[in-house]
Coordinates of C-alpha atoms in Angstrom, one line a residue:
M14 CA 112.2 69.8 57.3
R15 CA 111.2 70.3 60.9
P16 CA 111.9 73.9 62.2
F17 CA 113.5 72.6 65.4
I18 CA 116.7 70.7 64.7
P19 CA 118.2 68.7 67.6
L20 CA 121.9 69.1 68.2
V21 CA 122.7 68.1 71.8
L22 CA 120.6 66.1 74.3
A23 CA 121.1 65.2 77.9
A24 CA 119.1 64.4 81.0
A25 CA 120.0 65.1 84.6
S26 CA 118.5 65.5 88.0
L27 CA 118.0 69.1 89.1
S28 CA 120.8 70.3 91.4
A29 CA 120.4 72.5 94.5
A30 CA 122.1 75.3 92.5
S31 CA 119.4 75.2 89.8
A32 CA 116.9 78.0 89.7
P33 CA 113.6 77.0 91.3
S34 CA 110.6 75.8 89.4
P35 CA 107.3 77.6 89.9
A36 CA 105.7 76.6 93.2
V37 CA 102.8 74.2 93.2
P38 CA 99.7 76.1 94.5
D39 CA 98.6 75.5 98.1
P40 CA 95.8 72.8 98.4
A41 CA 93.4 75.5 99.5
E42 CA 94.0 77.4 96.3
I43 CA 93.5 74.2 94.3
L44 CA 90.2 73.6 96.0
Q45 CA 89.1 77.2 95.4
Q46 CA 90.0 76.9 91.7
L47 CA 87.8 73.8 91.6
R48 CA 84.9 75.7 93.2
G49 CA 85.4 78.4 90.6
F50 CA 85.4 75.8 87.8
A51 CA 81.9 74.8 89.1
T52 CA 80.6 78.2 88.1
T53 CA 79.9 79.6 84.7
G54 CA 79.0 83.2 85.5
T55 CA 80.9 85.7 83.4
L56 CA 81.4 89.5 84.0
L57 CA 83.0 92.1 81.8
H58 CA 84.1 95.4 83.4
V59 CA 84.6 98.3 80.9
A60 CA 86.4 101.6 81.3
A61 CA 88.9 103.9 79.4
H62 CA 92.4 103.6 80.8
P63 CA 94.8 101.5 82.9
D64 CA 93.9 102.4 86.6
D65 CA 90.3 103.2 85.8
E66 CA 89.1 99.7 86.8
N67 CA 87.5 98.9 90.1
T68 CA 90.0 96.3 91.3
Q69 CA 87.9 95.2 94.3
L70 CA 84.9 94.5 91.9
I71 CA 87.3 92.3 89.8
T72 CA 88.7 90.6 93.0
Y73 CA 85.3 89.9 94.4
F74 CA 83.9 88.2 91.3
A75 CA 87.1 86.5 90.2
R76 CA 88.4 85.2 93.5
S77 CA 85.5 85.1 96.0
R78 CA 82.8 83.9 93.6
G79 CA 85.0 82.2 91.0
Y80 CA 83.4 83.8 88.0
R81 CA 85.1 84.5 84.7
T82 CA 85.9 88.1 85.1
A83 CA 87.7 90.5 82.8
Y84 CA 88.6 94.2 82.4
L85 CA 88.3 95.9 79.0
S86 CA 90.4 99.0 78.9
L87 CA 89.7 100.9 75.7
T88 CA 93.2 102.3 75.7
R89 CA 96.6 101.3 76.9
G90 CA 97.2 104.6 78.7
D91 CA 99.8 105.8 76.1
G92 CA 98.6 109.4 76.4
G93 CA 99.1 109.8 80.1
Q94 CA 101.9 110.9 82.4
N95 CA 104.8 108.8 83.7
E96 CA 105.7 109.2 87.3
I97 CA 108.8 107.1 87.3
G98 CA 110.6 107.6 83.9
R99 CA 111.0 109.2 80.6
E100 CA 109.0 106.7 78.5
F101 CA 105.9 108.2 76.9
D102 CA 103.5 107.5 74.1
E103 CA 103.7 103.9 72.8
K104 CA 106.5 103.1 75.2
L105 CA 104.4 104.2 78.1
G106 CA 101.4 102.3 76.7
L107 CA 103.5 99.1 76.6
A108 CA 104.6 99.5 80.2
R109 CA 101.1 100.2 81.3
T110 CA 99.9 97.1 79.4
H111 CA 102.2 95.0 81.5
E112 CA 101.2 96.8 84.7
L113 CA 97.6 95.8 84.0
L114 CA 98.7 92.2 83.4
A115 CA 100.5 92.2 86.7
A116 CA 97.4 93.5 88.4
R117 CA 95.2 90.8 86.8
R118 CA 97.6 88.1 88.1
I119 CA 96.9 89.4 91.6
D120 CA 93.1 89.9 91.4
G121 CA 92.4 86.9 89.2
G122 CA 90.8 88.7 86.2
R123 CA 91.6 88.7 82.5
Q124 CA 92.6 91.7 80.4
F125 CA 91.3 93.0 77.1
F126 CA 92.0 96.2 75.0
T127 CA 90.6 97.9 71.9
R128 CA 92.8 99.6 69.3
A129 CA 92.0 103.1 70.6
I130 CA 95.0 105.3 71.2
D131 CA 95.0 107.4 74.3
F132 CA 95.5 111.1 73.6
G133 CA 95.4 112.8 77.0
Y134 CA 92.6 114.9 78.3
S135 CA 89.4 115.3 76.2
K136 CA 86.7 117.7 77.3
T137 CA 83.8 116.0 75.5
V138 CA 82.7 112.6 74.4
D139 CA 82.1 113.9 70.8
E140 CA 85.7 115.0 70.5
T141 CA 86.9 111.7 71.8
L142 CA 84.9 109.6 69.3
R143 CA 85.9 111.8 66.4
F144 CA 89.5 111.2 67.2
W145 CA 89.1 107.5 67.8
D146 CA 87.0 106.5 64.8
R147 CA 83.8 105.6 66.7
R148 CA 82.7 102.8 64.4
E149 CA 86.1 101.0 64.6
V150 CA 86.5 101.2 68.4
L151 CA 82.8 100.3 68.9
G152 CA 83.4 97.2 66.7
D153 CA 86.4 96.3 68.9
V154 CA 84.1 96.3 72.0
V155 CA 81.5 94.2 70.2
R156 CA 84.3 91.8 69.3
V157 CA 85.4 91.5 72.9
I158 CA 81.8 90.8 74.0
R159 CA 81.4 88.2 71.3
T160 CA 84.7 86.6 72.2
F161 CA 84.3 86.6 76.0
R162 CA 80.5 86.3 76.1
P163 CA 79.7 88.0 79.4
D164 CA 76.4 87.5 81.2
V165 CA 76.8 90.9 82.8
I166 CA 78.7 94.1 81.7
V167 CA 79.6 96.7 84.3
T168 CA 80.7 100.1 83.1
R169 CA 82.9 102.2 85.3
F170 CA 81.6 105.5 83.9
S171 CA 78.2 106.8 82.9
P172 CA 77.4 107.1 79.1
T173 CA 75.9 110.5 79.8
G174 CA 79.0 112.0 81.4
G175 CA 79.2 114.6 84.2
G176 CA 82.2 115.5 86.3
T177 CA 84.7 113.6 84.2
H178 CA 86.4 113.8 80.8
G179 CA 85.5 112.5 77.3
H180 CA 87.4 109.2 77.4
H181 CA 85.6 108.1 80.5
T182 CA 82.2 109.0 79.1
A183 CA 83.1 107.3 75.8
S184 CA 83.9 104.1 77.6
G185 CA 80.4 104.0 79.2
L186 CA 78.7 105.0 75.9
L187 CA 80.6 102.4 73.8
G188 CA 80.1 99.7 76.4
L189 CA 76.4 100.2 76.4
E190 CA 76.0 100.5 72.6
A191 CA 78.2 97.5 72.0
A192 CA 76.1 95.4 74.4
R193 CA 73.0 96.2 72.4
L194 CA 74.8 95.4 69.1
A195 CA 76.7 92.2 70.0
G196 CA 73.6 90.1 69.8
D197 CA 72.6 91.4 66.4
P198 CA 73.9 89.3 63.5
A199 CA 73.6 92.3 61.2
A200 CA 76.0 94.3 63.2
Y201 CA 79.7 93.8 62.2
P202 CA 78.9 90.7 60.2
E203 CA 82.5 90.3 59.2
Q204 CA 83.2 89.1 62.8
L205 CA 80.6 86.3 62.3
R206 CA 82.3 85.3 59.1
E207 CA 85.5 85.0 61.0
G208 CA 83.9 82.4 63.4
L209 CA 82.5 84.5 66.2
T210 CA 78.8 84.3 67.1
A211 CA 76.3 86.9 68.2
W212 CA 76.0 87.2 72.0
Q213 CA 73.5 89.2 74.1
P214 CA 74.4 90.0 77.7
K215 CA 71.7 89.7 80.3
R216 CA 72.2 93.3 81.5
V217 CA 74.5 96.3 81.5
M218 CA 75.1 98.0 84.8
L219 CA 76.8 101.3 85.8
N220 CA 79.1 101.0 88.8
A221 CA 77.6 104.2 90.3
G222 CA 79.2 106.7 92.7
G223 CA 81.9 109.3 92.1
P224 CA 82.7 111.7 89.2
G225 CA 81.1 110.5 85.9
R226 CA 79.4 107.6 87.7
G227 CA 76.0 109.0 88.6
G228 CA 76.6 110.5 92.0
G229 CA 77.1 108.9 95.4
S230 CA 74.2 106.4 95.6
P231 CA 71.4 107.1 93.1
A232 CA 67.8 106.2 94.0
G233 CA 66.8 102.8 92.9
A234 CA 70.4 101.6 92.7
L235 CA 71.2 97.9 93.4
K236 CA 73.4 97.7 96.5
L237 CA 76.0 94.9 96.7
D238 CA 78.6 94.3 99.3
I239 CA 81.9 93.2 97.6
G240 CA 83.9 93.0 100.8
G241 CA 85.1 90.0 102.8
R242 CA 88.0 87.5 102.6
D243 CA 89.5 85.4 99.9
P244 CA 88.2 81.9 100.4
A245 CA 91.6 80.3 99.5
T246 CA 94.1 82.5 101.4
G247 CA 91.9 84.2 104.0
E248 CA 93.4 87.6 102.9
G249 CA 91.0 90.5 102.8
L250 CA 89.6 91.2 99.4
G251 CA 90.4 94.9 99.9
A252 CA 94.0 94.1 100.6
I253 CA 94.2 92.0 97.4
A254 CA 92.5 94.8 95.4
G255 CA 95.0 97.3 96.9
R256 CA 97.9 95.2 95.8
S257 CA 96.4 94.9 92.3
R258 CA 95.9 98.7 92.1
G259 CA 99.5 99.2 93.4
Q260 CA 100.8 97.7 90.2
H261 CA 100.1 101.0 88.4
I262 CA 103.5 102.3 89.4
T263 CA 103.9 104.6 86.3
Q264 CA 100.7 106.2 87.5
G265 CA 102.1 106.9 91.0
F266 CA 100.2 104.2 92.7
G267 CA 103.2 102.1 93.9
G268 CA 102.4 102.8 97.6
F269 CA 98.7 102.2 97.2
G270 CA 97.2 99.6 99.5
S271 CA 94.4 98.7 101.9
R272 CA 94.5 100.2 105.4
G273 CA 94.2 97.4 107.9
A274 CA 93.1 93.8 107.0
G275 CA 91.0 94.9 104.0
D276 CA 88.3 92.4 104.9
G277 CA 85.6 94.9 105.9
P278 CA 82.3 95.5 104.1
N279 CA 82.4 97.5 100.8
E280 CA 79.0 98.4 99.6
Q281 CA 78.8 99.4 95.9
S282 CA 75.9 100.9 93.9
F283 CA 74.9 99.7 90.5
M284 CA 72.4 101.3 88.1
L285 CA 70.7 99.5 85.2
L286 CA 71.6 100.8 81.8
H287 CA 70.3 98.0 79.6
G288 CA 68.6 94.6 79.8
E289 CA 66.6 93.0 82.6
P290 CA 66.5 94.7 86.0
A291 CA 68.2 93.1 89.0
K292 CA 67.0 93.3 92.6
Q293 CA 69.4 91.2 94.7
D294 CA 72.5 90.6 92.7
L295 CA 74.2 91.5 89.4
F296 CA 73.5 88.0 88.2
D297 CA 69.8 87.8 89.1
G298 CA 68.2 85.4 86.6
V299 CA 71.5 84.1 85.2
D300 CA 72.1 80.4 85.5
V301 CA 75.7 80.4 86.7
T302 CA 76.0 76.6 86.8
W303 CA 76.9 74.1 84.2
S304 CA 73.2 73.2 83.8
R305 CA 72.9 76.2 81.5
L306 CA 74.5 73.9 78.9
G307 CA 71.8 71.2 79.1
A308 CA 72.1 67.6 80.2
K309 CA 75.7 67.2 79.3
G310 CA 76.5 70.3 81.3
A311 CA 74.6 69.0 84.2
A312 CA 76.8 65.9 84.1
V313 CA 79.8 68.1 84.4
A314 CA 78.2 69.9 87.4
R315 CA 77.5 66.6 89.2
L316 CA 81.0 65.3 88.7
T317 CA 82.4 68.6 89.9
E318 CA 80.3 68.6 93.0
D319 CA 81.5 65.1 93.8
A320 CA 85.1 66.1 93.3
I321 CA 84.8 69.1 95.6
A322 CA 83.1 67.0 98.3
A323 CA 85.8 64.4 98.2
F324 CA 88.8 66.7 97.9
R325 CA 91.5 65.9 100.4
R326 CA 93.7 68.9 101.3
E327 CA 96.4 66.6 102.6
D328 CA 96.6 64.8 99.3
P329 CA 95.3 66.7 96.3
S330 CA 96.5 64.0 93.9
A331 CA 93.8 61.7 95.3
S332 CA 91.4 63.9 93.2
L333 CA 93.0 63.1 89.9
P334 CA 90.7 60.2 88.9
A335 CA 87.7 62.4 89.6
L336 CA 89.3 65.3 87.7
F337 CA 89.9 63.1 84.6
K338 CA 86.3 62.0 84.7
I339 CA 85.3 65.7 84.6
R340 CA 87.6 66.2 81.7
A341 CA 86.0 63.4 79.8
A342 CA 82.5 64.9 80.4
L343 CA 83.7 68.3 79.4
A344 CA 84.9 66.9 76.0
E345 CA 81.3 66.1 75.2
L346 CA 80.3 69.8 75.3
P347 CA 80.6 72.2 72.3
A348 CA 83.8 74.1 71.9
E349 CA 82.5 77.5 72.8
P350 CA 84.5 80.2 74.7
L351 CA 83.1 79.4 78.1
V352 CA 83.9 75.7 77.7
E353 CA 87.4 76.3 76.2
D354 CA 88.3 78.7 79.1
R355 CA 87.1 76.2 81.7
R356 CA 88.9 73.3 79.9
R357 CA 92.2 75.3 80.2
Q358 CA 91.4 75.9 83.9
L359 CA 90.7 72.2 84.5
N360 CA 93.9 71.3 82.9
S361 CA 95.7 73.7 85.3
I362 CA 93.8 72.2 88.2
I363 CA 95.0 68.7 87.1
Q364 CA 98.5 69.9 86.8
S365 CA 98.4 71.4 90.3
A366 CA 96.8 68.3 91.8
A367 CA 99.5 66.2 90.3
G368 CA 102.1 68.6 91.7
I369 CA 103.7 69.1 88.3
T370 CA 105.8 72.2 87.5
V371 CA 107.5 73.0 84.2
R372 CA 110.1 75.5 83.2
S373 CA 111.2 76.3 79.6
E374 CA 114.4 78.2 80.1
S375 CA 116.6 79.9 77.4
T376 CA 120.2 80.9 77.9
Q377 CA 119.5 84.0 75.9
A378 CA 116.7 86.6 76.2
E379 CA 117.2 87.6 72.5
V380 CA 117.8 85.5 69.5
V381 CA 118.2 86.1 65.7
A382 CA 115.9 84.0 63.6
G383 CA 117.7 81.0 62.2
E384 CA 120.5 80.8 64.8
A385 CA 121.1 78.1 67.4
L386 CA 119.7 78.5 70.8
S387 CA 120.5 76.5 74.0
V388 CA 117.6 75.7 76.2
R389 CA 116.7 73.7 79.3
F390 CA 113.3 72.0 79.8
R391 CA 112.7 71.2 83.5
V392 CA 110.0 69.1 85.0
S393 CA 109.2 68.1 88.6
A394 CA 106.2 66.3 90.2
K395 CA 105.3 66.5 93.9
T396 CA 102.9 63.6 94.1
G397 CA 102.8 60.0 95.3
L398 CA 101.5 58.9 91.9
A399 CA 103.7 57.8 89.0
V400 CA 104.2 60.6 86.6
R401 CA 105.8 59.9 83.2
W402 CA 107.1 62.6 80.9
T403 CA 106.2 61.2 77.5
G404 CA 106.7 64.0 75.0
L405 CA 108.0 67.5 74.3
K406 CA 107.4 69.8 71.4
A407 CA 109.2 73.1 71.0
W408 CA 107.9 75.6 68.5
G409 CA 106.6 72.9 66.2
G410 CA 109.3 70.3 66.4
D411 CA 109.6 67.1 68.5
V412 CA 112.4 67.1 71.1
P413 CA 113.2 63.5 72.3
V414 CA 112.8 62.8 76.0
P415 CA 115.3 60.1 77.0
A416 CA 114.3 57.2 79.1
A417 CA 116.3 58.4 82.0
A418 CA 114.1 61.6 82.1
A419 CA 110.7 59.9 81.6
K420 CA 110.0 59.1 85.2
V421 CA 109.4 62.4 87.1
G422 CA 109.7 62.9 90.8
E423 CA 109.9 65.7 93.3
A424 CA 113.6 66.1 92.7
G425 CA 112.9 66.8 89.1
V426 CA 114.6 66.1 85.8
A427 CA 115.8 68.3 83.0
V428 CA 116.5 68.0 79.3
E429 CA 119.1 70.2 77.9
H430 CA 118.8 70.9 74.2
S431 CA 120.2 73.1 71.4
G432 CA 118.3 73.8 68.2
R433 CA 117.7 76.4 65.6
V434 CA 114.8 78.7 65.8
P435 CA 112.9 79.0 62.5
A436 CA 114.6 81.3 60.0
G437 CA 111.4 82.9 58.9
L438 CA 110.2 84.3 62.2
P439 CA 109.6 88.1 62.2
V440 CA 111.3 90.3 64.7
S441 CA 109.4 90.8 67.9
Q442 CA 107.1 93.8 68.1
P443 CA 103.8 94.3 69.9
Y444 CA 101.1 93.5 67.4
W445 CA 99.4 96.9 67.7
L446 CA 102.7 98.7 66.9
R447 CA 103.8 96.6 63.9
E448 CA 102.4 99.2 61.5
E449 CA 101.8 103.0 61.6
G450 CA 98.5 103.7 63.1
R451 CA 95.8 105.9 61.7
S452 CA 94.5 108.9 63.6
G453 CA 93.3 107.7 67.0
I454 CA 93.5 104.0 66.3
S455 CA 96.2 101.3 65.9
T456 CA 96.5 99.3 62.6
V457 CA 96.1 95.6 63.2
R458 CA 95.9 93.4 60.0
D459 CA 95.2 90.2 61.8
S460 CA 91.8 90.7 63.3
S461 CA 92.1 87.6 65.5
L462 CA 94.6 89.6 67.6
I463 CA 92.3 92.5 68.3
G464 CA 91.4 92.6 72.0
R465 CA 94.4 90.6 73.2
P466 CA 96.7 92.2 75.7
E467 CA 99.9 91.0 74.1
N468 CA 101.3 88.8 71.3
P469 CA 100.8 85.0 71.3
P470 CA 103.9 83.0 72.2
V471 CA 106.5 83.2 69.5
L472 CA 108.3 80.1 70.8
P473 CA 105.6 77.8 72.3
V474 CA 106.5 74.6 74.2
T475 CA 104.2 71.7 74.9
Y476 CA 104.9 69.1 77.6
E477 CA 103.1 65.7 77.4
F478 CA 102.6 63.6 80.5
E479 CA 100.9 60.4 81.6
V480 CA 99.6 60.2 85.2
A481 CA 97.1 57.9 86.8
G482 CA 96.7 56.1 83.4
E483 CA 95.7 59.4 81.7
K484 CA 97.4 61.6 79.2
F485 CA 97.5 65.4 79.4
R486 CA 99.5 68.4 78.2
V487 CA 101.0 71.5 79.7
E488 CA 101.4 74.5 77.5
D489 CA 104.3 76.9 78.1
E490 CA 106.6 79.2 76.2
L491 CA 110.3 79.8 76.1
A492 CA 111.6 82.5 78.5
A493 CA 114.8 83.8 80.0
F494 CA 115.1 84.3 83.8
S495 CA 117.3 86.8 85.8
A496 CA 117.6 87.9 89.4
G497 CA 115.1 90.5 90.5
A498 CA 116.1 93.8 92.1
K499 CA 114.5 92.8 95.5
G500 CA 115.1 89.1 95.3
G501 CA 113.1 86.5 93.4
E502 CA 113.2 86.3 89.6
R503 CA 112.3 88.4 86.5
R504 CA 110.8 86.4 83.7
R505 CA 111.2 87.6 80.1
R506 CA 109.7 86.2 76.9
V507 CA 112.4 85.4 74.4
D508 CA 112.5 88.1 71.7
I509 CA 113.4 87.7 68.0
I510 CA 115.8 90.5 67.1
S511 CA 117.6 91.8 64.0
P512 CA 121.3 91.1 63.7
V513 CA 121.7 94.9 63.7
S514 CA 119.6 97.9 64.8
L515 CA 119.6 101.3 63.2
R516 CA 118.9 104.8 64.5
L517 CA 118.5 108.1 62.8
P518 CA 119.6 111.3 64.6
A519 CA 116.0 112.6 65.1
E520 CA 112.4 111.7 64.3
V521 CA 111.9 114.9 62.4
V522 CA 114.5 116.7 60.1
L523 CA 113.6 119.8 58.2
F524 CA 114.9 120.2 54.6
A525 CA 114.5 123.4 52.6
P526 CA 113.1 122.6 49.1
G527 CA 115.9 121.3 46.9
A528 CA 118.4 121.5 49.7
T529 CA 121.1 118.9 50.6
R530 CA 121.7 117.9 54.2
Q531 CA 123.9 115.3 55.8
V532 CA 122.0 112.4 57.4
D533 CA 123.8 110.1 59.8
V534 CA 122.7 106.6 60.5
E535 CA 124.0 104.7 63.6
I536 CA 124.2 101.0 63.2
E537 CA 124.7 98.8 66.3
A538 CA 125.4 95.1 66.2
S539 CA 123.3 92.5 68.1
R540 CA 125.6 89.9 66.5
A541 CA 128.8 90.2 64.5
A542 CA 127.7 91.5 61.1
T543 CA 128.9 92.5 57.7
G544 CA 126.7 94.4 55.3
R545 CA 125.7 97.5 53.4
A546 CA 123.7 100.5 54.7
R547 CA 121.4 102.6 52.5
L548 CA 118.4 104.9 52.8
R549 CA 115.0 104.3 51.4
L550 CA 114.0 107.6 49.9
P551 CA 110.7 109.1 48.5
A552 CA 110.5 109.6 44.8
G553 CA 112.8 112.3 43.5
W554 CA 115.1 112.4 46.5
T555 CA 118.7 111.2 46.2
A556 CA 121.5 110.1 48.5
S557 CA 125.2 110.0 48.1
P558 CA 126.7 107.5 48.3
E559 CA 123.8 105.2 47.5
A560 CA 125.2 102.5 49.9
V561 CA 127.9 102.3 52.6
P562 CA 129.6 99.0 53.5
F563 CA 130.2 98.3 57.2
Q564 CA 131.7 95.5 59.4
L565 CA 130.9 95.0 63.1
A566 CA 133.0 92.4 64.9
R567 CA 131.0 91.8 68.0
A568 CA 127.7 92.4 69.7
G569 CA 127.4 96.0 71.1
E570 CA 129.9 97.4 68.6
S571 CA 128.5 100.3 66.5
V572 CA 129.4 102.5 63.6
R573 CA 128.0 105.8 62.1
V574 CA 127.6 106.1 58.4
K575 CA 126.9 109.4 56.6
F576 CA 124.8 110.2 53.5
A577 CA 124.3 113.5 51.7
V578 CA 120.6 113.6 51.0
K579 CA 119.0 116.0 48.5
A580 CA 115.3 116.9 48.7
T581 CA 113.1 117.7 45.8
T582 CA 111.8 121.2 45.3
E583 CA 108.3 120.1 46.2
V584 CA 107.1 121.2 49.6
R585 CA 105.7 118.2 51.5
S586 CA 106.5 115.7 54.3
A587 CA 108.3 112.6 53.4
A588 CA 109.6 109.5 55.2
L589 CA 113.3 108.4 55.2
V590 CA 113.9 104.8 56.3
A591 CA 117.4 103.5 57.2
E592 CA 118.1 100.0 55.9
A593 CA 121.0 97.6 56.4
E594 CA 121.4 94.5 54.3
V595 CA 123.0 91.6 56.3
G596 CA 123.3 88.2 54.8
G597 CA 120.7 89.0 52.2
V598 CA 118.2 90.1 54.8
A599 CA 117.0 93.8 55.0
C600 CA 117.1 95.1 58.5
T601 CA 115.2 98.3 59.2
R602 CA 114.5 98.1 62.9
Q603 CA 115.4 100.4 65.8
R604 CA 116.0 99.2 69.3
V605 CA 114.2 100.6 72.4
V606 CA 114.5 98.9 75.7
I607 CA 112.1 99.6 78.6
D608 CA 113.6 98.4 81.9
Y609 CA 111.6 99.0 85.1
P610 CA 112.2 96.7 88.1
H611 CA 108.5 95.9 88.6
L612 CA 108.1 94.7 84.9
P613 CA 109.9 92.3 82.6
V614 CA 112.4 93.9 80.3
L615 CA 110.3 95.1 77.3
L616 CA 111.8 95.5 73.8
L617 CA 110.4 97.7 71.1
Q618 CA 111.8 97.4 67.5
P619 CA 110.0 100.0 65.4
E620 CA 111.0 100.9 61.9

C-alpha cells in the first residue's frame, strides 16, 4: 500500500489573498549563479564554534568567485552563553545551528559540523581533545573532507595555539591532521567501505592575524584582498559579511554590521600549514574549471561559456535550451560530490530561468504519524514558454495532478490534497540528540548523517515539469508558514510529534537507599488521547501503582499522575523514564519549544 493515500483533490488559480510564493531570483543573480557553475574550485573553512568563522572570507569565495565554499564548525556552540534567552546546552546548540544556517543563506556558503560537544572555556588543547575523544572527532573532520572534497582548507586558528583557548587550537590542529589523513586509504577505512573515497587537498592555510592566528601579518604570509562588491547585487562584500555575522543573535551580534558601503579593500594574511606553497592566490596550481574532469568536463565548460555569453537579462528563459544542453553533458560525468553539487545548482538555475516557484504548504506545523494532513501544493511560472506540471510525489506516494492544473502560468495553480502520513515515522528529533551522548561527543548511529547541519526532510515533495520539450524536477519539503514578527513569513518544517508528551518534575531526584518517594508525571495532550501511564524502573525498584489510566479530551489538556517509587538499598545512580501507552504505542517524549523571532520555531522531543 502506498504511504500517501489521496482523500480530496482540487485545482484552482491562486487568489490575491493567498500567501506569496518564493520570488524568482533577479536575472543578475541567475547570471552570477551560472558564472559560479562554470567554476569547480572548492574551499573548506574550519574553526571551533558558531561565530568563529570569517564571514567575509566565505562571502568572497562563495559569492564573488562562485566557488563551492563551506564552514566546518567543530561544535554547535552548546557550551556557550545566551544573550537573549534561557536556553542553554543542547537547546542553545540547536538555536545556534539555525543561526549558522541563516548566516550561510546570506553569504552563500554551506555548513558542516562534527559530533563534538562544546563545553565552555578550555585552557589547553590537550584538555579539549581528552574530553572530545580525539580519534572520533578527527574522523568526523576526515569524513567532511572526503565528502566535500575541498581543494584548499583554511583554518581560522593556529594548530600551535597562543592567545586563545583550547577549542580554537584544537580546530586548527584537527583541521591540519585531517587534511593529511583524508588522502590515506588506510586512515578510517570504514568510511571508504561506506562509499567515500580518499581525497587530498592541495594545501592547508592558516587565516593569520589576531589571537591564536599567528600574529598580525607574519613574514612570508600570502596577502589576499577579499574586499569588493558582489557581482550580482552590487552590495559591498563587507556589508554582506556583516549581515551574515549579525545572524549570531544569541551571541550578542544582532547589531553587527559593516560601517558604510562595505565595499572597500580587506587584505587578509594566510600562512601555509601543509601542502604546496602558494604565491599569488589560495588556489595557485588548482584547476578551477571543468577541464579538471577531462574531455567530458571540457565539453561542459564550453557549453557553459556559450550560455553565459548568450544570456539575456531581459529574458532568462531564452537560455533554457542551452541550459538543458549543459545538463545533458553533465550527465556524462561520474557521480562524484563536485558533479552532484553542480548538478543540483544547475537544476536550480533552470528553475529560476523558467521562472518556476513551488510551495508545499501544510495546514499544521505538527502531525502525529498515521493521521490525515491537509496540504496545498502551489506552482507558478513567470516565463513566456509553455510550462506543464506533469507529476507530483509526496513522501513516497503519487499525488494526481488534474488536467486543469497541468498548464502553469504566472498567476499560478494549486492542488489541495489530504492524505495520511506514514504510520511508522519516528517523532522528530535532531539526529545528534536522538540518543544519550558519550562524554564530549554525540552518539549518531547512522554515519551518513555525520557532518550534516540538520535532519534530512521527513516529508519530501518532488514536483515534475516539462518545459521547452525537456523534463526536470524540483525537490521541496512540506512546511508550515506563519506571519513574522516584523512582516514577512516564518517557515517551519513539519514535525512528527507524539499524541502526548510527558514531563517529570526535575532532571535529578535524590533517593535515600531503600526510601520511598512520590514521583509525579505530567501528561499533556497533543491530540485527544486515552491511555495508561507507567514508569520504566531500574532492576529492583518498584512503583505503586504500576500503571495509572488517563483520558485527555483535547489538545493542550493535561493531567498529573502520581507514583510511590521505592529505591533499592544499593547506592548508585539510576534512570527513571515516564511512559504513556496510547493506542498500543509507547510514548516517552518530552516537549521543548524554542521560539525566537529570528529563527523558525524549533521543537525538541527528548526522552
